[in-house]
Coordinates of C-alpha atoms in Angstrom, one line a residue:
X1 CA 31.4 154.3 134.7
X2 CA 34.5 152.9 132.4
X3 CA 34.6 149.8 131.1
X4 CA 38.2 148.3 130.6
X5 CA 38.3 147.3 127.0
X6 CA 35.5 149.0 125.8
X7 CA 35.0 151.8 123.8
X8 CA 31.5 153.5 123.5
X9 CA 30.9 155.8 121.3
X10 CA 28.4 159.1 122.1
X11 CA 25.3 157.9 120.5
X12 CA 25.7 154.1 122.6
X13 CA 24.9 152.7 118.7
X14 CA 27.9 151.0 119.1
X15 CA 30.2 148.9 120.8
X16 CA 34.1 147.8 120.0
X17 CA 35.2 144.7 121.6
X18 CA 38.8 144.2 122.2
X19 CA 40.7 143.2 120.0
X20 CA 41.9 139.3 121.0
X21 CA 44.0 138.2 118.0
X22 CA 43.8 138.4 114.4
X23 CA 40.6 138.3 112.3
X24 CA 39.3 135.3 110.5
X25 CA 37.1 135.7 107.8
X26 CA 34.1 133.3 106.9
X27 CA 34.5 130.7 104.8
X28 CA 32.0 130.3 102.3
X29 CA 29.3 127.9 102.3
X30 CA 28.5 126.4 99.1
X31 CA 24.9 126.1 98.7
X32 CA 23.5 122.5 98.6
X33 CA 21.7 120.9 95.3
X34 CA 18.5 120.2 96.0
X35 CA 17.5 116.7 95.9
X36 CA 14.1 117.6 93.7
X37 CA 13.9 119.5 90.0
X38 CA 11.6 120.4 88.3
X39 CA 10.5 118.6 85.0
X40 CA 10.5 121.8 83.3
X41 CA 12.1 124.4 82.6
X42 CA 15.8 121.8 83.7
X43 CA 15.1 118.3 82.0
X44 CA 12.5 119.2 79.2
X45 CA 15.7 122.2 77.9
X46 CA 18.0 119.6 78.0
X47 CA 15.9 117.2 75.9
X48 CA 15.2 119.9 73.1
X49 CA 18.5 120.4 72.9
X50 CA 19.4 117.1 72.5
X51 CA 16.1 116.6 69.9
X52 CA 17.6 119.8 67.8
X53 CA 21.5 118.2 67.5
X54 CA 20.0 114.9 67.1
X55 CA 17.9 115.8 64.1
X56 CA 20.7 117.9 62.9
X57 CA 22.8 115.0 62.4
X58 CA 20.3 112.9 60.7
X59 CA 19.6 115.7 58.2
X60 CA 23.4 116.0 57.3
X61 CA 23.8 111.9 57.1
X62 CA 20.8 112.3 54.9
X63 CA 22.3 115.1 52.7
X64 CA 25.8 113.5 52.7
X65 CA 25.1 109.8 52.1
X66 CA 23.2 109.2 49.5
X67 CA 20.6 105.7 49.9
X68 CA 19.4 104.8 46.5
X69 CA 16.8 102.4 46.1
X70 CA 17.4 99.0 44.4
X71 CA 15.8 97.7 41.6
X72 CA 12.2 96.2 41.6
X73 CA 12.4 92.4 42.9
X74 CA 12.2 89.8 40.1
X75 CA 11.6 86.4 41.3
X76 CA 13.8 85.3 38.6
X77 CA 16.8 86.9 40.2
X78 CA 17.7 86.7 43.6
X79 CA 20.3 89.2 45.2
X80 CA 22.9 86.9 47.0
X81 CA 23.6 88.2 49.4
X82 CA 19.8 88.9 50.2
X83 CA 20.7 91.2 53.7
X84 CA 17.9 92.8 55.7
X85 CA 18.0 96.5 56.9
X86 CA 20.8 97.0 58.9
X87 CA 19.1 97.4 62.2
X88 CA 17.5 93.9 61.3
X89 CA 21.4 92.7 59.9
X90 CA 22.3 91.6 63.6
X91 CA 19.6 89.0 63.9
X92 CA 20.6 87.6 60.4
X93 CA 24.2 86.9 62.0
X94 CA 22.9 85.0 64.4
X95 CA 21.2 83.0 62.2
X96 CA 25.1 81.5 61.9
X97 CA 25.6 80.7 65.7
X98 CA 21.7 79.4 66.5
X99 CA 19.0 78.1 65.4
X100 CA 16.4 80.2 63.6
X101 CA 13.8 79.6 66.4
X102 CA 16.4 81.0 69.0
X103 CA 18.0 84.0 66.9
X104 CA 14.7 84.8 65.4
X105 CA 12.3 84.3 68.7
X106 CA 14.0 83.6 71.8
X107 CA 17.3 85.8 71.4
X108 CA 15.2 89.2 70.7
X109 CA 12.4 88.2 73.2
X110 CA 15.1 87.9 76.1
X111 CA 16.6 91.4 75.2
X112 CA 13.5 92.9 75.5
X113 CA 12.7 91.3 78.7
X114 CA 15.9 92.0 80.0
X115 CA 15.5 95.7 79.9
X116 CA 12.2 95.7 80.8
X117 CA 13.0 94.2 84.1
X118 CA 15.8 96.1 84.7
X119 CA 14.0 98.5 87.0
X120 CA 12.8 95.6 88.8
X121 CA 16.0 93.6 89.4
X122 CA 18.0 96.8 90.1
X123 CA 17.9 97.8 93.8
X124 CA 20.6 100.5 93.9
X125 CA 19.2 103.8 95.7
X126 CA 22.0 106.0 94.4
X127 CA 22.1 108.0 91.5
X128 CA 18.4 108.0 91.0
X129 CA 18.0 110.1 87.2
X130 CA 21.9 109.6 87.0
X131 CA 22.6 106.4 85.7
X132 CA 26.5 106.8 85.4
X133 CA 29.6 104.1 86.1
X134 CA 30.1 105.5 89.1
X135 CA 26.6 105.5 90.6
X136 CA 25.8 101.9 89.0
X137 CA 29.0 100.2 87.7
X138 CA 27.4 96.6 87.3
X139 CA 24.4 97.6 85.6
X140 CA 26.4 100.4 82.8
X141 CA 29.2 97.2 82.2
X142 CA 26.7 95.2 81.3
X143 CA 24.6 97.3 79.3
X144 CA 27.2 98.3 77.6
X145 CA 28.7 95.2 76.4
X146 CA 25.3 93.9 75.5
X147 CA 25.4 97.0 73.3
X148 CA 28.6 96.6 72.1
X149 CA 28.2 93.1 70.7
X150 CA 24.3 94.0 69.2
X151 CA 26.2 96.9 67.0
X152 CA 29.5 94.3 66.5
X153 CA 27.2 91.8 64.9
X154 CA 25.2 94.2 62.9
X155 CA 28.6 95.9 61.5
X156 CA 30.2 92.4 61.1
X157 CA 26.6 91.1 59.0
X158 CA 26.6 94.5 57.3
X159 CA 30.5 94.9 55.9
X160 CA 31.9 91.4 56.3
X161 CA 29.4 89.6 54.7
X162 CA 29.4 88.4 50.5
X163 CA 28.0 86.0 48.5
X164 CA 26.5 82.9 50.2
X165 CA 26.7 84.6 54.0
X166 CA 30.7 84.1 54.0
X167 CA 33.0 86.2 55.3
X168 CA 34.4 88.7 52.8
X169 CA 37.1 91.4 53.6
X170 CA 35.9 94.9 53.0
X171 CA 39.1 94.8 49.9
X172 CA 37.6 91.7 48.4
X173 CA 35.6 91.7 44.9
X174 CA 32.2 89.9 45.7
X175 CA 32.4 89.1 41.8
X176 CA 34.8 86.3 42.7
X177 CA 32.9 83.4 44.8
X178 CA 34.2 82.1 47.5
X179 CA 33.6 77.9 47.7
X180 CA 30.7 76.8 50.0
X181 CA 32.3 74.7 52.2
X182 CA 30.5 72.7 54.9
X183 CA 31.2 74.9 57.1
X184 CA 30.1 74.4 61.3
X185 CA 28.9 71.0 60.7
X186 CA 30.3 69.7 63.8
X187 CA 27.5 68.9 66.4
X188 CA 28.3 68.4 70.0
X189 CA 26.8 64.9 71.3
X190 CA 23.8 65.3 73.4
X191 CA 25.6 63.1 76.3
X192 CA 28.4 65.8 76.3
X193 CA 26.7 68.8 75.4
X194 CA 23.8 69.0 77.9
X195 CA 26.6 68.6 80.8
X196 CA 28.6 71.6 79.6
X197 CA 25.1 73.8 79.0
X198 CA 23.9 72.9 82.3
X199 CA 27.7 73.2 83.9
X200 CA 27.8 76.6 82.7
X201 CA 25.3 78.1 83.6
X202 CA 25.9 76.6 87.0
X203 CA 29.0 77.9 87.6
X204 CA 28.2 81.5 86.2
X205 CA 25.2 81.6 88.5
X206 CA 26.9 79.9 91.5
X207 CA 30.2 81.2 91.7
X208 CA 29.2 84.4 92.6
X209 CA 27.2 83.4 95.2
X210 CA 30.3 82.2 97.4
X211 CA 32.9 85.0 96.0
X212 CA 30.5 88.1 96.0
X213 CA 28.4 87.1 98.8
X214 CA 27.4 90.8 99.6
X215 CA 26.4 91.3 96.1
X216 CA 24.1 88.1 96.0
X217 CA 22.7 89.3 99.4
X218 CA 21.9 92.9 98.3
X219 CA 19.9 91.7 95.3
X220 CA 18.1 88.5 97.1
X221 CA 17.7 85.6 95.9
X222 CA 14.9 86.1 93.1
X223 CA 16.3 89.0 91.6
X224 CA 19.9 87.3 91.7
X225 CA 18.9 84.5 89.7
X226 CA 17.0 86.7 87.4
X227 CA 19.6 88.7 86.8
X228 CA 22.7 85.6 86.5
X229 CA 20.7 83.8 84.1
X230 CA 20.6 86.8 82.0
X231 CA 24.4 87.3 82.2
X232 CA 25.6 83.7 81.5
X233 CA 22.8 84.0 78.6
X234 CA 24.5 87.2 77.0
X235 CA 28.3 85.4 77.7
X236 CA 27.1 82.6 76.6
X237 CA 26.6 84.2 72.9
X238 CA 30.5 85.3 72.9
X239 CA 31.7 81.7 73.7
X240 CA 29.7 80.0 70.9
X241 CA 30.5 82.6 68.0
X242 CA 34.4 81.6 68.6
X243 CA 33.7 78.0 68.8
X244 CA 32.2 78.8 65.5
X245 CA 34.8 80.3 64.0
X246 CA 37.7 78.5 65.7
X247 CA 36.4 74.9 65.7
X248 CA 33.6 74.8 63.3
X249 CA 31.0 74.0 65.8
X250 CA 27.5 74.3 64.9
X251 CA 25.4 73.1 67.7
X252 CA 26.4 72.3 71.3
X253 CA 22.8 70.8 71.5
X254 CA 20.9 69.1 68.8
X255 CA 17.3 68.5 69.7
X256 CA 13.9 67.6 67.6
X257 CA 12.9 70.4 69.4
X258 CA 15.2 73.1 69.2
X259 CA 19.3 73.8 68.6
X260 CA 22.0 75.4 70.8

């Protein structure tokens, strides 16, 4: 028996088709990520790494920039200005903007807070061990101009800072004073000032309840207003260090009780 087409060889092993047009090879298939890893060998590597280069660099800061020690306190002489360690010098500039209760107490308490409830508040699914702009573009903005303006203040109180807390050019001899004037005296009146607090943060909470509607709806209501009040606080800090600087406002609230 023939069949039309086919062609069998002796041993029946195999068979030829006919040939119907030309041959297309298979395209690769990429292999899929998988969606687990393991903690080790992937992310504890990674972290060593990391560790190794990190205290690389802090072992050639320490070799190349040399940190003397000042002389032993004398009550009899005060340093002017008397700054704080540098990772403390950003709370000292706000010492300039708020009062000491707030930049001392409230300010740091809230920053904690914040990113302790960050987990909480954010209810994005994607990017989980990724946290990119891409993945979570709200949450990385904001985190990183909070982070921006903690290291702005601390490099501001740190170089820009002379004799008496004024502002001092890095080219300027600290040897020359600068007058004390009275500087940011200007208080707000309480009739006028609690209306523009409380309009604020109104607005910076309520507008984006009618213009991002699905981003006010993803969040729900508790974890919107958590997370507004902690944004129009941050913003809140760069519109009163111009009003400082511009037009010598000290307080937009003067309480018995506490200063904004």
């Amino acid at each position: 028996m023939q069949n039309v087409g086919k062609e069998v060889k002796d041993k029946g092993a195999k068979t030829k088709l006919p040939h119907t047009g030309p041959r297309r090879t298979a395209e690769p298939v990429e292999p899929e990520e998988p969606d687990e890893l393991l903690t080790f060998p992937h992310l504890v590597f990674k972290e060593l790494i990391a560790l190794m280069l990190f205290t690389l660099l802090l072992v050639a800061v320490s070799i190349l920039i040399p940190a003397p020690l000042e002389e032993i306190a004398t009550p009899s002489k005060t340093p002017n200005p008397a700054k704080a360690p540098w990772y403390f010098v950003g709370l000292q500039e706000m010492l300039v903007y708020y009062d000491p209760w707030i930049a001392g107490v409230m300010a740091p308490t809230l920053i904690i807070v914040g990113l302790s409830v960050i987990p909480y508040i954010d209810r994005n699914p994607r990017g989980v061990g990724k946290y990119t702009i891409r993945e979570r573009p709200f949450a990385f903005t904001m985190f990183t101009i909070g982070l921006f303006a903690w290291f702005a203040l601390i490099i501001f109180g740190y170089y820009f800072r002379g004799p008496a807390w004024l502002v001092y050019m890095p080219w300027e001899s600290w040897e020359i004073h600068k007058p004390v004037l009275s500087a940011g005296n200007y208080v707000v009146p309480l009739k006028l000032g609690v209306p523009l607090v409380l309009g604020y943060f109104v607005l910076v909470m309520g507008l984006p309840i009618i213009f991002l509607r699905k981003f006010y709806t993803s969040l729900g209501p508790t974890r919107y207003f958590i997370t507004a009040f902690l944004v129009a606080t941050m913003f809140g800090f760069f519109i009163k260090v111009p009003l400082r600087f511009l037009f010598d406002v000290k307080y937009i609230i003067k309480t018995p009780w506490f200063n904004i």
